[in-house]
PDB file of C-alpha atoms in Angstrom:
ATOM      1  CA  UNK A   1     -31.002   9.709  -1.092  1.00  0.00           C
ATOM      2  CA  UNK A   2     -28.642  11.775  -3.212  1.00  0.00           C
ATOM      3  CA  UNK A   3     -25.611  13.740  -2.169  1.00  0.00           C
ATOM      4  CA  UNK A   4     -22.878  15.618  -3.937  1.00  0.00           C
ATOM      5  CA  UNK A   5     -19.180  14.949  -3.597  1.00  0.00           C
ATOM      6  CA  UNK A   6     -17.190  18.158  -3.208  1.00  0.00           C
ATOM      7  CA  UNK A   7     -13.581  19.248  -2.774  1.00  0.00           C
ATOM      8  CA  UNK A   8     -13.480  19.189   1.013  1.00  0.00           C
ATOM      9  CA  UNK A   9      -9.857  20.376   1.189  1.00  0.00           C
ATOM     10  CA  UNK A  10     -10.670  23.826  -0.237  1.00  0.00           C
ATOM     11  CA  UNK A  11      -9.604  26.538   2.254  1.00  0.00           C
ATOM     12  CA  UNK A  12      -8.930  24.048   5.091  1.00  0.00           C
ATOM     13  CA  UNK A  13      -6.121  24.382   7.606  1.00  0.00           C
ATOM     14  CA  UNK A  14      -2.802  23.133   6.185  1.00  0.00           C
ATOM     15  CA  UNK A  15       0.304  22.563   8.277  1.00  0.00           C
ATOM     16  CA  UNK A  16       3.586  23.175   6.420  1.00  0.00           C
ATOM     17  CA  UNK A  17       6.382  25.754   6.406  1.00  0.00           C
ATOM     18  CA  UNK A  18       6.170  27.796   3.186  1.00  0.00           C
ATOM     19  CA  UNK A  19       2.884  28.942   1.618  1.00  0.00           C
ATOM     20  CA  UNK A  20       0.685  26.177   3.099  1.00  0.00           C
ATOM     21  CA  UNK A  21      -2.611  27.866   2.151  1.00  0.00           C
ATOM     22  CA  UNK A  22      -1.641  27.729  -1.537  1.00  0.00           C
ATOM     23  CA  UNK A  23      -1.990  23.949  -1.438  1.00  0.00           C
ATOM     24  CA  UNK A  24      -5.784  24.144  -1.060  1.00  0.00           C
ATOM     25  CA  UNK A  25      -6.646  27.403  -2.871  1.00  0.00           C
ATOM     26  CA  UNK A  26      -7.666  25.919  -6.278  1.00  0.00           C
ATOM     27  CA  UNK A  27      -5.087  28.115  -8.075  1.00  0.00           C
ATOM     28  CA  UNK A  28      -2.895  25.645  -9.882  1.00  0.00           C
ATOM     29  CA  UNK A  29      -0.192  28.188 -10.692  1.00  0.00           C
ATOM     30  CA  UNK A  30       0.724  28.766  -7.034  1.00  0.00           C
ATOM     31  CA  UNK A  31       2.730  26.241  -5.081  1.00  0.00           C
ATOM     32  CA  UNK A  32       3.365  25.018  -1.579  1.00  0.00           C
ATOM     33  CA  UNK A  33       6.701  23.861  -0.324  1.00  0.00           C
ATOM     34  CA  UNK A  34       7.449  22.070   2.917  1.00  0.00           C
ATOM     35  CA  UNK A  35      10.343  23.044   5.112  1.00  0.00           C
ATOM     36  CA  UNK A  36      13.729  21.536   4.317  1.00  0.00           C
ATOM     37  CA  UNK A  37      15.481  21.891   7.658  1.00  0.00           C
ATOM     38  CA  UNK A  38      13.475  19.186   9.451  1.00  0.00           C
ATOM     39  CA  UNK A  39      11.153  16.784   7.657  1.00  0.00           C
ATOM     40  CA  UNK A  40       9.036  17.236   4.564  1.00  0.00           C
ATOM     41  CA  UNK A  41       5.276  17.013   5.004  1.00  0.00           C
ATOM     42  CA  UNK A  42       1.897  18.620   4.422  1.00  0.00           C
ATOM     43  CA  UNK A  43      -1.054  17.922   6.710  1.00  0.00           C
ATOM     44  CA  UNK A  44      -4.624  18.960   5.917  1.00  0.00           C
ATOM     45  CA  UNK A  45      -6.979  19.108   8.904  1.00  0.00           C
ATOM     46  CA  UNK A  46     -10.554  18.543   7.704  1.00  0.00           C
ATOM     47  CA  UNK A  47     -12.021  19.582  11.101  1.00  0.00           C
ATOM     48  CA  UNK A  48     -14.894  17.075  10.836  1.00  0.00           C
ATOM     49  CA  UNK A  49     -15.548  13.475   9.747  1.00  0.00           C
ATOM     50  CA  UNK A  50     -15.662  12.787   6.007  1.00  0.00           C
ATOM     51  CA  UNK A  51     -16.166   9.838   3.719  1.00  0.00           C
ATOM     52  CA  UNK A  52     -13.327  10.375   1.240  1.00  0.00           C
ATOM     53  CA  UNK A  53     -13.696   9.076  -2.312  1.00  0.00           C
ATOM     54  CA  UNK A  54     -10.603  10.588  -3.968  1.00  0.00           C
ATOM     55  CA  UNK A  55      -7.343  12.325  -3.049  1.00  0.00           C
ATOM     56  CA  UNK A  56      -5.831  14.258  -5.950  1.00  0.00           C
ATOM     57  CA  UNK A  57      -2.258  15.603  -5.861  1.00  0.00           C
ATOM     58  CA  UNK A  58      -1.089  18.024  -8.570  1.00  0.00           C
ATOM     59  CA  UNK A  59       2.584  18.753  -9.336  1.00  0.00           C
ATOM     60  CA  UNK A  60       3.739  22.324  -9.922  1.00  0.00           C
ATOM     61  CA  UNK A  61       4.662  23.783 -13.323  1.00  0.00           C
ATOM     62  CA  UNK A  62       7.534  25.976 -12.088  1.00  0.00           C
ATOM     63  CA  UNK A  63      10.897  26.316 -13.782  1.00  0.00           C
ATOM     64  CA  UNK A  64      12.765  24.184 -11.239  1.00  0.00           C
ATOM     65  CA  UNK A  65      12.508  20.410 -10.851  1.00  0.00           C
ATOM     66  CA  UNK A  66      12.177  20.369  -7.056  1.00  0.00           C
ATOM     67  CA  UNK A  67       9.900  17.499  -6.076  1.00  0.00           C
ATOM     68  CA  UNK A  68      10.248  15.451  -9.269  1.00  0.00           C
ATOM     69  CA  UNK A  69      11.343  11.828  -9.003  1.00  0.00           C
ATOM     70  CA  UNK A  70      11.428  11.668  -5.211  1.00  0.00           C
ATOM     71  CA  UNK A  71       9.053   9.191  -3.531  1.00  0.00           C
ATOM     72  CA  UNK A  72       6.562  10.215  -0.856  1.00  0.00           C
ATOM     73  CA  UNK A  73       3.684   8.626   1.055  1.00  0.00           C
ATOM     74  CA  UNK A  74       0.053   9.578   1.678  1.00  0.00           C
ATOM     75  CA  UNK A  75      -1.687   8.731   4.952  1.00  0.00           C
ATOM     76  CA  UNK A  76      -5.222   9.258   6.239  1.00  0.00           C
ATOM     77  CA  UNK A  77      -6.242   9.603   9.863  1.00  0.00           C
ATOM     78  CA  UNK A  78      -9.531   7.915  10.661  1.00  0.00           C
ATOM     79  CA  UNK A  79     -11.657   7.381  13.712  1.00  0.00           C
ATOM     80  CA  UNK A  80     -15.225   6.544  14.604  1.00  0.00           C
ATOM     81  CA  UNK A  81     -17.452   9.494  15.580  1.00  0.00           C
ATOM     82  CA  UNK A  82     -18.326   7.940  18.958  1.00  0.00           C
ATOM     83  CA  UNK A  83     -14.709   7.862  20.191  1.00  0.00           C
ATOM     84  CA  UNK A  84     -13.535  10.398  22.736  1.00  0.00           C
ATOM     85  CA  UNK A  85     -10.996  12.622  20.991  1.00  0.00           C
ATOM     86  CA  UNK A  86      -8.911  13.426  24.070  1.00  0.00           C
ATOM     87  CA  UNK A  87      -8.576   9.890  25.450  1.00  0.00           C
ATOM     88  CA  UNK A  88      -7.567   7.859  22.380  1.00  0.00           C
ATOM     89  CA  UNK A  89      -4.916   8.284  19.759  1.00  0.00           C
ATOM     90  CA  UNK A  90      -5.863   8.243  16.104  1.00  0.00           C
ATOM     91  CA  UNK A  91      -4.420   5.611  13.781  1.00  0.00           C
ATOM     92  CA  UNK A  92      -2.585   6.755  10.656  1.00  0.00           C
ATOM     93  CA  UNK A  93      -3.480   4.485   7.736  1.00  0.00           C
ATOM     94  CA  UNK A  94      -1.287   4.207   4.651  1.00  0.00           C
ATOM     95  CA  UNK A  95      -3.211   5.224   1.536  1.00  0.00           C
ATOM     96  CA  UNK A  96      -0.211   5.055  -0.843  1.00  0.00           C
ATOM     97  CA  UNK A  97       3.528   4.507  -0.391  1.00  0.00           C
ATOM     98  CA  UNK A  98       6.477   5.418  -2.582  1.00  0.00           C
ATOM     99  CA  UNK A  99       4.515   7.406  -5.144  1.00  0.00           C
ATOM    100  CA  UNK A 100       6.275  10.172  -7.045  1.00  0.00           C
ATOM    101  CA  UNK A 101       5.751  12.894  -9.583  1.00  0.00           C
ATOM    102  CA  UNK A 102       7.561  12.176 -12.850  1.00  0.00           C
ATOM    103  CA  UNK A 103       6.604  15.311 -14.794  1.00  0.00           C
ATOM    104  CA  UNK A 104       5.556  18.905 -14.175  1.00  0.00           C
ATOM    105  CA  UNK A 105       1.815  19.444 -14.046  1.00  0.00           C
ATOM    106  CA  UNK A 106       1.188  15.745 -13.369  1.00  0.00           C
ATOM    107  CA  UNK A 107      -1.932  14.759 -11.409  1.00  0.00           C
ATOM    108  CA  UNK A 108      -1.949  11.671  -9.176  1.00  0.00           C
ATOM    109  CA  UNK A 109      -5.389  10.395  -8.141  1.00  0.00           C
ATOM    110  CA  UNK A 110      -5.623   8.062  -5.137  1.00  0.00           C
ATOM    111  CA  UNK A 111      -8.533   6.004  -3.880  1.00  0.00           C
ATOM    112  CA  UNK A 112      -7.926   4.829  -0.328  1.00  0.00           C
ATOM    113  CA  UNK A 113     -10.214   1.798  -0.459  1.00  0.00           C
ATOM    114  CA  UNK A 114     -11.111   0.334   2.903  1.00  0.00           C
ATOM    115  CA  UNK A 115      -9.945   3.359   4.902  1.00  0.00           C
ATOM    116  CA  UNK A 116     -12.044   6.165   3.495  1.00  0.00           C
ATOM    117  CA  UNK A 117     -14.718   6.423   6.222  1.00  0.00           C
ATOM    118  CA  UNK A 118     -14.530   8.960   9.053  1.00  0.00           C
ATOM    119  CA  UNK A 119     -11.384  10.636   7.747  1.00  0.00           C
ATOM    120  CA  UNK A 120     -10.224  13.631   9.800  1.00  0.00           C
ATOM    121  CA  UNK A 121      -6.765  14.435   8.389  1.00  0.00           C
ATOM    122  CA  UNK A 122      -4.671  13.801   5.280  1.00  0.00           C
ATOM    123  CA  UNK A 123      -0.898  13.613   5.626  1.00  0.00           C
ATOM    124  CA  UNK A 124       1.544  13.757   2.679  1.00  0.00           C
ATOM    125  CA  UNK A 125       5.111  13.030   3.749  1.00  0.00           C
ATOM    126  CA  UNK A 126       8.589  11.812   2.961  1.00  0.00           C
ATOM    127  CA  UNK A 127       8.889   9.505   5.927  1.00  0.00           C
ATOM    128  CA  UNK A 128       5.925   8.623   8.142  1.00  0.00           C
ATOM    129  CA  UNK A 129       3.752  10.620  10.531  1.00  0.00           C
ATOM    130  CA  UNK A 130       5.809   9.324  13.462  1.00  0.00           C
ATOM    131  CA  UNK A 131       9.269   9.761  11.888  1.00  0.00           C
ATOM    132  CA  UNK A 132      11.311  12.940  12.000  1.00  0.00           C
ATOM    133  CA  UNK A 133      14.203  12.443   9.568  1.00  0.00           C
ATOM    134  CA  UNK A 134      15.519  15.186   7.296  1.00  0.00           C
ATOM    135  CA  UNK A 135      14.253  14.837   3.719  1.00  0.00           C
ATOM    136  CA  UNK A 136      14.273  17.002   0.588  1.00  0.00           C
ATOM    137  CA  UNK A 137      11.343  19.402   0.396  1.00  0.00           C
ATOM    138  CA  UNK A 138       7.991  18.435  -1.032  1.00  0.00           C
ATOM    139  CA  UNK A 139       6.677  20.817  -3.661  1.00  0.00           C
ATOM    140  CA  UNK A 140       3.304  20.660  -5.386  1.00  0.00           C
ATOM    141  CA  UNK A 141       0.655  23.091  -6.534  1.00  0.00           C
ATOM    142  CA  UNK A 142      -2.599  21.570  -5.332  1.00  0.00           C
ATOM    143  CA  UNK A 143      -4.034  18.923  -3.030  1.00  0.00           C
ATOM    144  CA  UNK A 144      -7.720  18.172  -3.495  1.00  0.00           C
ATOM    145  CA  UNK A 145      -9.780  15.811  -1.358  1.00  0.00           C
ATOM    146  CA  UNK A 146     -13.217  14.772  -2.566  1.00  0.00           C
ATOM    147  CA  UNK A 147     -15.844  13.386  -0.251  1.00  0.00           C
ATOM    148  CA  UNK A 148     -18.973  13.853   1.800  1.00  0.00           C
ATOM    149  CA  UNK A 149     -19.258  15.051   5.392  1.00  0.00           C
ATOM    150  CA  UNK A 150     -20.417  12.259   7.702  1.00  0.00           C
ATOM    151  CA  UNK A 151     -20.266  13.927  11.112  1.00  0.00           C
ATOM    152  CA  UNK A 152     -19.058  16.685  13.396  1.00  0.00           C
ATOM    153  CA  UNK A 153     -16.428  16.408  16.094  1.00  0.00           C
ATOM    154  CA  UNK A 154     -18.050  16.020  19.527  1.00  0.00           C
ATOM    155  CA  UNK A 155     -18.018  19.163  21.622  1.00  0.00           C
ATOM    156  CA  UNK A 156     -15.446  19.141  24.386  1.00  0.00           C
ATOM    157  CA  UNK A 157     -16.733  18.914  27.926  1.00  0.00           C
ATOM    158  CA  UNK A 158     -15.926  22.112  29.799  1.00  0.00           C
ATOM    159  CA  UNK A 159     -15.490  21.648  33.572  1.00  0.00           C
ATOM    160  CA  UNK A 160     -15.704  25.406  34.122  1.00  0.00           C
ATOM    161  CA  UNK A 161     -19.389  25.697  33.186  1.00  0.00           C
TER     162      UNK A 161
END
């Protein structure tokens, strides 16, 4: 059986403050910047289950140096397709900690071995998914996630039917 690995982040829902859609638009000259008044993060909701083979983060090429030399973490949210979404929390697994961009235009490729099955969300943050400290803004031009779809979310049971 053959399958193709594609950029599953393209045009997905991104949670961030400034220009979140630019992070997954495949235009490397645009950028996304997280908010600076609370905590710095980007979250990509894949809206299905995916087997992720590679997470690629690309630094911006802008004139300023915002985002260079400051460490951040990458997390993945995984679950098994047979779990009930409403009744159980989802674990956040650390894919990489304390990584940083050291030059403009730099690409960081991550392989989250051992936690790449049934991924539903990717979270890039200064601090963790459960922490809310104030951090400098994150700034990058592209986040790409490569993988294969492994399942759909179960439909919610509607008591009104």
